[in-house]
mmCIF file with all atom_site columns, C-alpha atoms and ligand atoms in Angstrom:
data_model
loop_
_atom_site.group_PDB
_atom_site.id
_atom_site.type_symbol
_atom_site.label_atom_id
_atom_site.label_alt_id
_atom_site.label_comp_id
_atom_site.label_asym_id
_atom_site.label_entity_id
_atom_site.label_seq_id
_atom_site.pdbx_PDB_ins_code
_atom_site.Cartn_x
_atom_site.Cartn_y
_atom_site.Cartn_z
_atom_site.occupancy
_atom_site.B_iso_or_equiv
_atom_site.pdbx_formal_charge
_atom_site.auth_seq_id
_atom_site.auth_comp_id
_atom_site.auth_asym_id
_atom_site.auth_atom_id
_atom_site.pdbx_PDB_model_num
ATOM   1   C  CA  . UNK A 1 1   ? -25.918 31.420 -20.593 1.00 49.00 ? 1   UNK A CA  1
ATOM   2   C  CA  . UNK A 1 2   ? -28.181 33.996 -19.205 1.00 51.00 ? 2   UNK A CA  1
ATOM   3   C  CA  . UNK A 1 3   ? -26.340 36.749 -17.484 1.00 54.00 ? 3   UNK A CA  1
ATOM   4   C  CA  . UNK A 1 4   ? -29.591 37.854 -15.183 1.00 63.00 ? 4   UNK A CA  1
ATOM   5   C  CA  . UNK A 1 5   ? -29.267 37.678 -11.483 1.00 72.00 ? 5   UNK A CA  1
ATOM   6   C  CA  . UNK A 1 6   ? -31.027 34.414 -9.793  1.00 82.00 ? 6   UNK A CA  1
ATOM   7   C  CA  . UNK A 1 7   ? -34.422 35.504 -7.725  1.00 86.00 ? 7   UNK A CA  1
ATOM   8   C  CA  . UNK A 1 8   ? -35.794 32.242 -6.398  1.00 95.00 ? 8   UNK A CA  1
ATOM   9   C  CA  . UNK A 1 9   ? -37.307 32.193 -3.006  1.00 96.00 ? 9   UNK A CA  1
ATOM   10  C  CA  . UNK A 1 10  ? -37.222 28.981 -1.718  1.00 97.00 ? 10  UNK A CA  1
ATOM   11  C  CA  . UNK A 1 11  ? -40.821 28.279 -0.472  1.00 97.00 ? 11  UNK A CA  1
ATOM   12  C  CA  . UNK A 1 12  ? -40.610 24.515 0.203   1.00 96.00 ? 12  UNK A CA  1
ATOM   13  C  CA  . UNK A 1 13  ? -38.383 23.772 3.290   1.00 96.00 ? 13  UNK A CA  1
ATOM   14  C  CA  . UNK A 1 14  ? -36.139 21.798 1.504   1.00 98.00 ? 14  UNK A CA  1
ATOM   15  C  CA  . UNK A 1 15  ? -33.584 23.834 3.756   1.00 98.00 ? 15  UNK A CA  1
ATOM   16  C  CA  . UNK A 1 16  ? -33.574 25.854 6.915   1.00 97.00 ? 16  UNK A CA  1
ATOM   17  C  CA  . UNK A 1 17  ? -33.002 29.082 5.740   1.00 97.00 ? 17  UNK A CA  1
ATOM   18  C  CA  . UNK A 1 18  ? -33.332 31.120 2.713   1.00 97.00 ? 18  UNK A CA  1
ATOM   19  C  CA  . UNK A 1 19  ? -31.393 31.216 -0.373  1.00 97.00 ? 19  UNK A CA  1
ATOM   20  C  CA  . UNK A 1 20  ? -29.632 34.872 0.695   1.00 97.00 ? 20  UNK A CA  1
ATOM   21  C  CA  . UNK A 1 21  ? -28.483 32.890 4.091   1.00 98.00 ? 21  UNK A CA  1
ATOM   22  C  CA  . UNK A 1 22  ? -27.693 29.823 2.376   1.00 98.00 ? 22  UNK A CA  1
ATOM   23  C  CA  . UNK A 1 23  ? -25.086 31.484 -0.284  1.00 98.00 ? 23  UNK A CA  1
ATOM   24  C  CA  . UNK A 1 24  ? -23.552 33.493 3.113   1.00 98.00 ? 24  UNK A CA  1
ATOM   25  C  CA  . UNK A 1 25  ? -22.917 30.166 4.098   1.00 98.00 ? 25  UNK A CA  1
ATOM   26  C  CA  . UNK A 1 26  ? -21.473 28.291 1.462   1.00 98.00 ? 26  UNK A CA  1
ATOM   27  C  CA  . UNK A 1 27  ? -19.311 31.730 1.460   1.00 98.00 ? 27  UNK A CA  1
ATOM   28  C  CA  . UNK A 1 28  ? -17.837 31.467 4.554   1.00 98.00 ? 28  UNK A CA  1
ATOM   29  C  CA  . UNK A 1 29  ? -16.472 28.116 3.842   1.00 98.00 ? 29  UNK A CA  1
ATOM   30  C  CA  . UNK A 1 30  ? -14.667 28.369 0.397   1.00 98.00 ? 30  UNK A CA  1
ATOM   31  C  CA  . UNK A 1 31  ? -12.409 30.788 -1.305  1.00 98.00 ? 31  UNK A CA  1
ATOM   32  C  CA  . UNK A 1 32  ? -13.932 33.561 -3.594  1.00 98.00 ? 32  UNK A CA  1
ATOM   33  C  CA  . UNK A 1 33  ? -12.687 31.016 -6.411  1.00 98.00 ? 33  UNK A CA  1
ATOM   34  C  CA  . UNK A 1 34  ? -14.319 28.855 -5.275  1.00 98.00 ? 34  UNK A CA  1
ATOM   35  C  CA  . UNK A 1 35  ? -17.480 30.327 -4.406  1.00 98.00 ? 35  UNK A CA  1
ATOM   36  C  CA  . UNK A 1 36  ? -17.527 31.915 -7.813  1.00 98.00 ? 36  UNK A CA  1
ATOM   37  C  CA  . UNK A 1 37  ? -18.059 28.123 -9.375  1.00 98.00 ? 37  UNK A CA  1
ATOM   38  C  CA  . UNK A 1 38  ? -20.703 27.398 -6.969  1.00 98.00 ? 38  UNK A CA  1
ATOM   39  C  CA  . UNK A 1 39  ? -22.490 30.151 -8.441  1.00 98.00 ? 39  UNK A CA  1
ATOM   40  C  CA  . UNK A 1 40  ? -21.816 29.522 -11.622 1.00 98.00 ? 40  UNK A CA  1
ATOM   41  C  CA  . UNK A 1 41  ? -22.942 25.611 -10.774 1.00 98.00 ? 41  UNK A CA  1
ATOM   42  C  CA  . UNK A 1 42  ? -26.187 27.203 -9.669  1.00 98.00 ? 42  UNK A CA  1
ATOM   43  C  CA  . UNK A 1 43  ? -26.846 29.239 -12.914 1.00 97.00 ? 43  UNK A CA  1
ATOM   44  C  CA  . UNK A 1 44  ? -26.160 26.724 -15.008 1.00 98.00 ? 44  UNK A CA  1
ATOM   45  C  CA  . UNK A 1 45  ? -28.090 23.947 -13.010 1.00 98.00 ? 45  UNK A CA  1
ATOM   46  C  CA  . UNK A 1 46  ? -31.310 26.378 -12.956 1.00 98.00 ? 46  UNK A CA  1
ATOM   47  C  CA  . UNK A 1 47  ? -30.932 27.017 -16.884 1.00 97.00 ? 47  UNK A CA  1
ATOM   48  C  CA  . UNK A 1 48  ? -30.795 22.955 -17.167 1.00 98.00 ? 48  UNK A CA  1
ATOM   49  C  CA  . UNK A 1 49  ? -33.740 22.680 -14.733 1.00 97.00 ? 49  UNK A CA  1
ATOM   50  C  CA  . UNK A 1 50  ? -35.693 25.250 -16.304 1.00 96.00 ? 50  UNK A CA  1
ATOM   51  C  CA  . UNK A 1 51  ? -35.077 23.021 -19.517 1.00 97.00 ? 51  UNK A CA  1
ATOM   52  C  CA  . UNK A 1 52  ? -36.169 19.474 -18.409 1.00 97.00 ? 52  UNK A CA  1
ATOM   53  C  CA  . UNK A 1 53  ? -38.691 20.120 -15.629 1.00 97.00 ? 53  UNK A CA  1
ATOM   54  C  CA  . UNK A 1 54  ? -36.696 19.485 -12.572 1.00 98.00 ? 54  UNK A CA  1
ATOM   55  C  CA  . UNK A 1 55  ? -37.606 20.813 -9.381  1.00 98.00 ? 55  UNK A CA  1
ATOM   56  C  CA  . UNK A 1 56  ? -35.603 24.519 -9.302  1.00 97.00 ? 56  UNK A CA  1
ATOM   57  C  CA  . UNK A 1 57  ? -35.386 24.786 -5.444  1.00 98.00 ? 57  UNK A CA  1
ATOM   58  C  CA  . UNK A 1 58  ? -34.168 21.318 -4.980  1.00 98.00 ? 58  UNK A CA  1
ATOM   59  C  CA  . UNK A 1 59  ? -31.694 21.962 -8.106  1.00 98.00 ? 59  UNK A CA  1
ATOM   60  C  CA  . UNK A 1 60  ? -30.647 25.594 -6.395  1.00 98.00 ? 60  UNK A CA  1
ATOM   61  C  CA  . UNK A 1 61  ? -29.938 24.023 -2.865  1.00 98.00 ? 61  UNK A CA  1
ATOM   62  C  CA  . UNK A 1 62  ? -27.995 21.015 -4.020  1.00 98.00 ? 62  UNK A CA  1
ATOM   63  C  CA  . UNK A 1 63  ? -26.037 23.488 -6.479  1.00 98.00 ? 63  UNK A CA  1
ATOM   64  C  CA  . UNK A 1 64  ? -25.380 25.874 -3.814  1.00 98.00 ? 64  UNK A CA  1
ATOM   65  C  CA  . UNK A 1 65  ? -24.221 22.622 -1.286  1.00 98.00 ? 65  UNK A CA  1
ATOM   66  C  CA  . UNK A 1 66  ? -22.300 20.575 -3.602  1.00 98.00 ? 66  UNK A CA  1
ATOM   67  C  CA  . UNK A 1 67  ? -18.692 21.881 -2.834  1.00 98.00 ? 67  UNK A CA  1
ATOM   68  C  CA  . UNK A 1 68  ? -19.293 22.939 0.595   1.00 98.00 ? 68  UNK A CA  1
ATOM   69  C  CA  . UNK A 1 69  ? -16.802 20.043 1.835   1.00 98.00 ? 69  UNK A CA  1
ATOM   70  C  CA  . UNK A 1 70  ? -14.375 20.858 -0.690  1.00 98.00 ? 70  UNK A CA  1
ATOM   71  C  CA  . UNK A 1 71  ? -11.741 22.752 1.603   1.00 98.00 ? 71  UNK A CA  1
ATOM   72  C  CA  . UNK A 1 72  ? -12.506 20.802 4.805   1.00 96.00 ? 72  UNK A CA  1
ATOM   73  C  CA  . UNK A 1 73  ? -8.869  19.236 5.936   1.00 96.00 ? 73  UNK A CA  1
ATOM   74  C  CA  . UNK A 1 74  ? -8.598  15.567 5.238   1.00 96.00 ? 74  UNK A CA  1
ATOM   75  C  CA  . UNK A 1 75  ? -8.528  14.573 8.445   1.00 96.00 ? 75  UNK A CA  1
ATOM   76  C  CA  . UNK A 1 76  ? -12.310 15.795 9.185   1.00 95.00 ? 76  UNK A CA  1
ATOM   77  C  CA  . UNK A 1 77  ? -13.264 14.138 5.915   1.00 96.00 ? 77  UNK A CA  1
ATOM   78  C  CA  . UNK A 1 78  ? -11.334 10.762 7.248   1.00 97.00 ? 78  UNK A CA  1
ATOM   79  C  CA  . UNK A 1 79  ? -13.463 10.976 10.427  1.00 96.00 ? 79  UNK A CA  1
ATOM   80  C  CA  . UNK A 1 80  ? -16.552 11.519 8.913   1.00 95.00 ? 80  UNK A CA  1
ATOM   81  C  CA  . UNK A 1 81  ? -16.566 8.511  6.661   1.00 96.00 ? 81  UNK A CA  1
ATOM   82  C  CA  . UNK A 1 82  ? -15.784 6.688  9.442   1.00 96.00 ? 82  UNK A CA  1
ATOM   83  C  CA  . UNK A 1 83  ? -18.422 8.074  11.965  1.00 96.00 ? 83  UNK A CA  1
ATOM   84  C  CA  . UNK A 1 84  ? -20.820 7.881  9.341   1.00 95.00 ? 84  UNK A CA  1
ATOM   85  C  CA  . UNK A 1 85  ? -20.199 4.029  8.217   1.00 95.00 ? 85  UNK A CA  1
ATOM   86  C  CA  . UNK A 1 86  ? -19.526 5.353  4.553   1.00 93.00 ? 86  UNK A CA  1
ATOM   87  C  CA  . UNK A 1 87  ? -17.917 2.728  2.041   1.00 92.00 ? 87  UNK A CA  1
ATOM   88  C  CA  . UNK A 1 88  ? -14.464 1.930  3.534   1.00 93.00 ? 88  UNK A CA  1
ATOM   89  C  CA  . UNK A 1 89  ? -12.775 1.745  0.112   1.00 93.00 ? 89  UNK A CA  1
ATOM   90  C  CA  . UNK A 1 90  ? -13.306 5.807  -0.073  1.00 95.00 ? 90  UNK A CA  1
ATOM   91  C  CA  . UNK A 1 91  ? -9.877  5.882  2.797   1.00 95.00 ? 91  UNK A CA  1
ATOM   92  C  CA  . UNK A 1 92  ? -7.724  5.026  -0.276  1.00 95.00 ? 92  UNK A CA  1
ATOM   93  C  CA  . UNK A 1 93  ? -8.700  7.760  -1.949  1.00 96.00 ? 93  UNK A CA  1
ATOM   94  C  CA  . UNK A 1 94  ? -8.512  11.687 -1.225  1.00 94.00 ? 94  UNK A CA  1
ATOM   95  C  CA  . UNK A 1 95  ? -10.682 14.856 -1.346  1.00 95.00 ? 95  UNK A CA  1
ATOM   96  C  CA  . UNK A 1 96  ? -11.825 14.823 -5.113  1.00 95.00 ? 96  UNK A CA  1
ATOM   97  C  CA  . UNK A 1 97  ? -13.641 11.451 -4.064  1.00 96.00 ? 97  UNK A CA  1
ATOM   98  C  CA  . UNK A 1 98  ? -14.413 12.314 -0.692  1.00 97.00 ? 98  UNK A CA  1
ATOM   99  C  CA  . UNK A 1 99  ? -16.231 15.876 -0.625  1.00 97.00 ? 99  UNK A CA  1
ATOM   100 C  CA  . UNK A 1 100 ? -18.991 15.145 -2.064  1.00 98.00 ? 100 UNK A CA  1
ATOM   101 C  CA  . UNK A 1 101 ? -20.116 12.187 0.212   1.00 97.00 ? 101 UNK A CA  1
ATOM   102 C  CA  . UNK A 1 102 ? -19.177 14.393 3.037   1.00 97.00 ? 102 UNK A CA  1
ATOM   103 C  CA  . UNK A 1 103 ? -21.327 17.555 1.695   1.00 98.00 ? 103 UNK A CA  1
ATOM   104 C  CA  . UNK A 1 104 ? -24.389 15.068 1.918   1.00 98.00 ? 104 UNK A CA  1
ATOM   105 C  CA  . UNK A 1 105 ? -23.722 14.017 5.154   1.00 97.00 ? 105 UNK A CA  1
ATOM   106 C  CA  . UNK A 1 106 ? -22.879 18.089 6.542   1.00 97.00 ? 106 UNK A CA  1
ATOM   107 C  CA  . UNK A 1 107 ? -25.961 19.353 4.089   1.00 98.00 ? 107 UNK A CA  1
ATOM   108 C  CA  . UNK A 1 108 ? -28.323 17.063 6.451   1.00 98.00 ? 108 UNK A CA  1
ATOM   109 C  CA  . UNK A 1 109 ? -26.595 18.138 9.794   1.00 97.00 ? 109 UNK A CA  1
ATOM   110 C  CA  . UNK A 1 110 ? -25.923 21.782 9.564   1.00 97.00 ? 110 UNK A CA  1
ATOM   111 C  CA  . UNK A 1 111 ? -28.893 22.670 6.851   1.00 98.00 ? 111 UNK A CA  1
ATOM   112 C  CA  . UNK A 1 112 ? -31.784 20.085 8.299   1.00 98.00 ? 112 UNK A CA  1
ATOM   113 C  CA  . UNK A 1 113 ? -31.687 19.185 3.870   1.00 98.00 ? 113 UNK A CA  1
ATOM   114 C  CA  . UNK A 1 114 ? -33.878 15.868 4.126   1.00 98.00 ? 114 UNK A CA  1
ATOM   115 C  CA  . UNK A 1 115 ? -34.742 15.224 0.501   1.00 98.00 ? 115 UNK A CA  1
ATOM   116 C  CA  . UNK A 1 116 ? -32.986 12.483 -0.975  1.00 98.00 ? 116 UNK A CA  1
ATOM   117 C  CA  . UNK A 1 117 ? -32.837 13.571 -4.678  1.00 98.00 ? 117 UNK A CA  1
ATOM   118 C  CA  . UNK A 1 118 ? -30.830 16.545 -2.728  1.00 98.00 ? 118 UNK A CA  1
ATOM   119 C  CA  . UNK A 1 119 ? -28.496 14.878 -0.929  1.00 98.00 ? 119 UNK A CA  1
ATOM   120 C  CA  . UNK A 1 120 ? -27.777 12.160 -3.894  1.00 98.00 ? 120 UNK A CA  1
ATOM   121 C  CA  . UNK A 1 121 ? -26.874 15.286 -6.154  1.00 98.00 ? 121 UNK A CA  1
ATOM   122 C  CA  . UNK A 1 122 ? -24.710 16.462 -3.453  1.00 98.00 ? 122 UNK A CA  1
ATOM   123 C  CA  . UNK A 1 123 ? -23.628 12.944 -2.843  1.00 98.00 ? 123 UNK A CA  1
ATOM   124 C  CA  . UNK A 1 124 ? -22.760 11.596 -6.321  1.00 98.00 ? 124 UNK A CA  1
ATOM   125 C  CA  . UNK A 1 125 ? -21.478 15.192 -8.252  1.00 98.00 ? 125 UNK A CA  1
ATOM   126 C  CA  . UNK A 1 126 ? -17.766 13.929 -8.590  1.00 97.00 ? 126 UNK A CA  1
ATOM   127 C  CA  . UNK A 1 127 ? -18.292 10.119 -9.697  1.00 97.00 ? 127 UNK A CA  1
ATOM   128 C  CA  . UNK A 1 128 ? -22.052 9.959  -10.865 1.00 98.00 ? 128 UNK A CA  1
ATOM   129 C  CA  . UNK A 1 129 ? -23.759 6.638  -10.377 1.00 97.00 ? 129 UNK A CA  1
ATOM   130 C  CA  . UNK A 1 130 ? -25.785 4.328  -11.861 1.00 97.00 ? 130 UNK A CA  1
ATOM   131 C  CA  . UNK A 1 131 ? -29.213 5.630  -11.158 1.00 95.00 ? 131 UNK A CA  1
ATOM   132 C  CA  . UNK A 1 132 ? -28.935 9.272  -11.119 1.00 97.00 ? 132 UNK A CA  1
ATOM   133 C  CA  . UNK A 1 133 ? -32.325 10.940 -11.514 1.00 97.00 ? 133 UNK A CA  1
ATOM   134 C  CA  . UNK A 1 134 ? -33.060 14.844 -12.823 1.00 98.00 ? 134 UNK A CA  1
ATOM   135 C  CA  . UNK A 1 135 ? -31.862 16.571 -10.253 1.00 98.00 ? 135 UNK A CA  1
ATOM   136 C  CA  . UNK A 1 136 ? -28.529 14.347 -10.307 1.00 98.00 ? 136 UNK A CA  1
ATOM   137 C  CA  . UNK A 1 137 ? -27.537 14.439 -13.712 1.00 98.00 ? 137 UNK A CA  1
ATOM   138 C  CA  . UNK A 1 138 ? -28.352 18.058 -13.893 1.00 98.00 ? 138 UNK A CA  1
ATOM   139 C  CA  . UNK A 1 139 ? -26.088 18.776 -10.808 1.00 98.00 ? 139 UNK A CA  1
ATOM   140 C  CA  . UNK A 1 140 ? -23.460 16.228 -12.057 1.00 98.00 ? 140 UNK A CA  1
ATOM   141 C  CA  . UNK A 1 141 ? -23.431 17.944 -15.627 1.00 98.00 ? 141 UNK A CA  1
ATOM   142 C  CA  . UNK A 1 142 ? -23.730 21.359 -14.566 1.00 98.00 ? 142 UNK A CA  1
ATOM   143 C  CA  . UNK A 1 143 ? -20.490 21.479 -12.135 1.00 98.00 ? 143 UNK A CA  1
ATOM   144 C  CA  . UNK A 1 144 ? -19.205 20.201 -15.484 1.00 98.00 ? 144 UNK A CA  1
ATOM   145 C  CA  . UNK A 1 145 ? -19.986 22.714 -18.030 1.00 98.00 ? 145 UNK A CA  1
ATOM   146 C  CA  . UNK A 1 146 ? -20.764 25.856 -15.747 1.00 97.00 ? 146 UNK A CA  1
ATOM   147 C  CA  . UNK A 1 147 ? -19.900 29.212 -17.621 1.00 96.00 ? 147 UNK A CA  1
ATOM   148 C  CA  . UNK A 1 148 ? -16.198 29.801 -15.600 1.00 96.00 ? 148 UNK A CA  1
ATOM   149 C  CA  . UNK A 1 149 ? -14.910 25.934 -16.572 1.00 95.00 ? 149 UNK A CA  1
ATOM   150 C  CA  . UNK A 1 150 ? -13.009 25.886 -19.906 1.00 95.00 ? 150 UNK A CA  1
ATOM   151 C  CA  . UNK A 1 151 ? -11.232 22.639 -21.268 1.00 94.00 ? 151 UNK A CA  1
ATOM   152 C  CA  . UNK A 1 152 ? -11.354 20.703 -24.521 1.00 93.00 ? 152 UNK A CA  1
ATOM   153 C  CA  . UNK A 1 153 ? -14.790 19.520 -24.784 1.00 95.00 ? 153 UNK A CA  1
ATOM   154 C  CA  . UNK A 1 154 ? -16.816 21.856 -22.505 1.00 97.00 ? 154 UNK A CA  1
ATOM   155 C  CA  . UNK A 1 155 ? -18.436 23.405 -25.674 1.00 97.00 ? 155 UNK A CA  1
ATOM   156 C  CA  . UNK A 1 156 ? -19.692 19.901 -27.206 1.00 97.00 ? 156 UNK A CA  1
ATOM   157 C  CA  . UNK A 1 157 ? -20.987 19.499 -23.442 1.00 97.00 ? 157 UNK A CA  1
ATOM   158 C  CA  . UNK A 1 158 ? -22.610 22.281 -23.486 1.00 97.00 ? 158 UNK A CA  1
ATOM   159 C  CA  . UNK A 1 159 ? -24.214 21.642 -26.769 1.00 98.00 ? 159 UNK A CA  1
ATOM   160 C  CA  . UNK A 1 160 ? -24.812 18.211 -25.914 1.00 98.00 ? 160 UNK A CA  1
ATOM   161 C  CA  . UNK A 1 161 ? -26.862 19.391 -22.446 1.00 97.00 ? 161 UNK A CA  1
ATOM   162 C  CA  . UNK A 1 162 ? -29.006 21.695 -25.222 1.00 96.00 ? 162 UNK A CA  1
ATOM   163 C  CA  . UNK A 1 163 ? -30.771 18.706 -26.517 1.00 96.00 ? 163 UNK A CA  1
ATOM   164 C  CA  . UNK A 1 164 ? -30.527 15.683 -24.207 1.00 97.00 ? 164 UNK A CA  1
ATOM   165 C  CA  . UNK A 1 165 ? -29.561 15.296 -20.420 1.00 97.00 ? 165 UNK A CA  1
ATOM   166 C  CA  . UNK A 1 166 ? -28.665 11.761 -21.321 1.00 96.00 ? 166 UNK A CA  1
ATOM   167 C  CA  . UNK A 1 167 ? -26.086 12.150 -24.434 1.00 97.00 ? 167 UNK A CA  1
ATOM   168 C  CA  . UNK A 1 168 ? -24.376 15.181 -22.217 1.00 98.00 ? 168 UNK A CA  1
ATOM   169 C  CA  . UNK A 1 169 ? -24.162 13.416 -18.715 1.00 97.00 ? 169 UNK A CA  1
ATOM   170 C  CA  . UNK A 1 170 ? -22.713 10.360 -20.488 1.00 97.00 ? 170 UNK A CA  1
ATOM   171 C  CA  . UNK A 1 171 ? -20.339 12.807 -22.586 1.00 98.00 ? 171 UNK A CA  1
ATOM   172 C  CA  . UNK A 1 172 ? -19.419 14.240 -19.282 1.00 98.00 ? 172 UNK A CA  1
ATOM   173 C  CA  . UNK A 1 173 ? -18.588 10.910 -17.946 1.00 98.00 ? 173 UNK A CA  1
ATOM   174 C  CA  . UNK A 1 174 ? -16.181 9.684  -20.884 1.00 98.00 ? 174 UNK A CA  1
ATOM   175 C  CA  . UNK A 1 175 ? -14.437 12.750 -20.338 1.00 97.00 ? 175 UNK A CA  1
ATOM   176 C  CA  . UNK A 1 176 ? -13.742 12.017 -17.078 1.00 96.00 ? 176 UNK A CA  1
ATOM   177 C  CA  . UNK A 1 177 ? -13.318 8.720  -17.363 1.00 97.00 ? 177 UNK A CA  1
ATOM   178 C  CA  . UNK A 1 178 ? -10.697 9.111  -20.182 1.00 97.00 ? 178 UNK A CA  1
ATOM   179 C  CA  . UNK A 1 179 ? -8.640  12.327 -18.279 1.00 96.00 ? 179 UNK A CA  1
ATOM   180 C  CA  . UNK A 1 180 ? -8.173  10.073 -15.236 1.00 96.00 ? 180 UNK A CA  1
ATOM   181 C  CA  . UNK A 1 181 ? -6.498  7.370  -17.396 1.00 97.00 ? 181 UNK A CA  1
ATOM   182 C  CA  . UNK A 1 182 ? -4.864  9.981  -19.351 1.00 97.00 ? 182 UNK A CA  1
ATOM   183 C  CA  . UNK A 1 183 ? -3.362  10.899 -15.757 1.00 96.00 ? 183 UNK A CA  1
ATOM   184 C  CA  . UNK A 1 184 ? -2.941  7.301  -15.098 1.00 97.00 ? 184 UNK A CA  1
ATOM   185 C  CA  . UNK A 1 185 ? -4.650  7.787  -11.495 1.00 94.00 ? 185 UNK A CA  1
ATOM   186 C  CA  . UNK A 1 186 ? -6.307  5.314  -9.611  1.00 94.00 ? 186 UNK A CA  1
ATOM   187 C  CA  . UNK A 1 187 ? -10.076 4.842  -10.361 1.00 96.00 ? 187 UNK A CA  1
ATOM   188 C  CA  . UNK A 1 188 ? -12.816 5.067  -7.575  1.00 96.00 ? 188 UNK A CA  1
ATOM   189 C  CA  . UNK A 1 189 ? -14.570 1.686  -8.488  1.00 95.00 ? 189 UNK A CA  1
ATOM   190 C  CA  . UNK A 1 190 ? -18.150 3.776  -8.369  1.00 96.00 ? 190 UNK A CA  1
ATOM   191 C  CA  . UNK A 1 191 ? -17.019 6.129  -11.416 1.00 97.00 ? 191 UNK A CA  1
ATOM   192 C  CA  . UNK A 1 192 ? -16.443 3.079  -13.569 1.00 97.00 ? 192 UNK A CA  1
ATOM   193 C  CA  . UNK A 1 193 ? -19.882 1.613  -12.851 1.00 97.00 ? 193 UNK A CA  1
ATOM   194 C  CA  . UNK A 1 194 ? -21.218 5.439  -13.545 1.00 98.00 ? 194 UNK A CA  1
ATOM   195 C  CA  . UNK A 1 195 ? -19.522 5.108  -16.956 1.00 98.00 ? 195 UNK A CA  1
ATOM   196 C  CA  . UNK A 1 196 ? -20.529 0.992  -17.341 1.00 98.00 ? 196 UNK A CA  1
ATOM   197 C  CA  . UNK A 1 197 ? -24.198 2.305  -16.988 1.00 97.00 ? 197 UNK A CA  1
ATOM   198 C  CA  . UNK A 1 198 ? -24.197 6.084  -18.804 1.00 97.00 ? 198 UNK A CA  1
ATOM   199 C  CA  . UNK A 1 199 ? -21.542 5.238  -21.884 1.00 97.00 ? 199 UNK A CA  1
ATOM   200 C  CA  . UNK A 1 200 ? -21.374 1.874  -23.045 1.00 94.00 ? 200 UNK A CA  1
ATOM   201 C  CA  . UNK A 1 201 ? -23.712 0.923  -25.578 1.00 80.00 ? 201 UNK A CA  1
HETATM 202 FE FE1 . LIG B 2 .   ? -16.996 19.004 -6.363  1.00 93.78 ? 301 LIG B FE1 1
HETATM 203 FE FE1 . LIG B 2 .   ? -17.984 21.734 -8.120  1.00 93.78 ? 302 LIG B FE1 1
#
């Protein structure tokens, strides 16, 4: 991982503001824990961008967004999928499940973001889905293996993400996958089809 400081100047108005104001923010809404993945989320998602081709802006801003719900209370996040006619079945789950279809909906309304590759990486981070272009699977696998996360496995997706997109994000995903029924928690039905379409043969 390159230790360099990030100077991209977003150019394309793929967000209202710049990247300085963005990251102020994303700040004011998350603990310095927190905010300390998001950046690390960025880095790693502009080091995978710079790799395949992906648009870095797009990859930067959806980075930046993609835990901006995470410490909203859960009542907001109840009212939200409701306002917003989100899948019903979400109510029987909690925040894990929940923030990231609530960033995409908040990183429209307070940030005017409009691009759909965006909002799906902001949108599908936690569970994945079935059709999860560049900037998806490099926003999905980089809030997976960005430089503060350590747990068994981390390295192999890290080594994985060296050589193909593919074998890492569906790595990532039997990971996940397996922890969750290693915890013996309840399944969002979207994370199975992410790991029907991404790990099985
Ligand atoms: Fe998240
Ligand atoms: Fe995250």
């Amino acid at each position: 991982m390159k230790a360099n400081p990030i100077t991209l100047t977003y150019t394309k108005n793929y967000v209202d503001r710049s990247r300085e104001e963005l990251l102020e923010a994303v700040r004011q809404v998350m603990s310095s824990k927190r905010f300390t993945h998001v950046r690390g989320v960025e880095q790693a998602a502009l080091e995978l961008a710079d790799r395949y081709g992906a648009d870095l802006e797009m990859v930067s801003i959806a980075a930046l967004l993609h835990d901006y719900a995470k410490e909203q209370s859960d009542e907001e996040m109840r009212d939200m999928i409701i306002s917003e006619n989100m899948d019903l079945e979400l109510l029987q789950y909690g925040n894990n499940i929940w923030h990231g279809p609530v960033a995409a909906v908040m990183a429209k309304e307070r940030f005017n973001v409009e691009q759909t590759s965006i909002l799906d990486a902001i949108r599908h981070h936690t569970v994945g889905s079935v059709n999860m272009d560049l900037v998806e699977q490099i926003i999905y696998l980089a809030d997976f293996i960005e430089p503060n996360r350590s747990f068994k496995g981390v390295d192999k997706a890290r080594a994985l993400a060296e050589n193909s997109l593919e074998e890492a994000t569906a790595f990532a995903t039997l990971l996940t996958i397996k922890h969750l029924i290693d915890k013996k928690v309840k399944i969002y039905p979207k994370a199975i089809e992410t790991y029907n379409a991404w790990v099985v043969q």
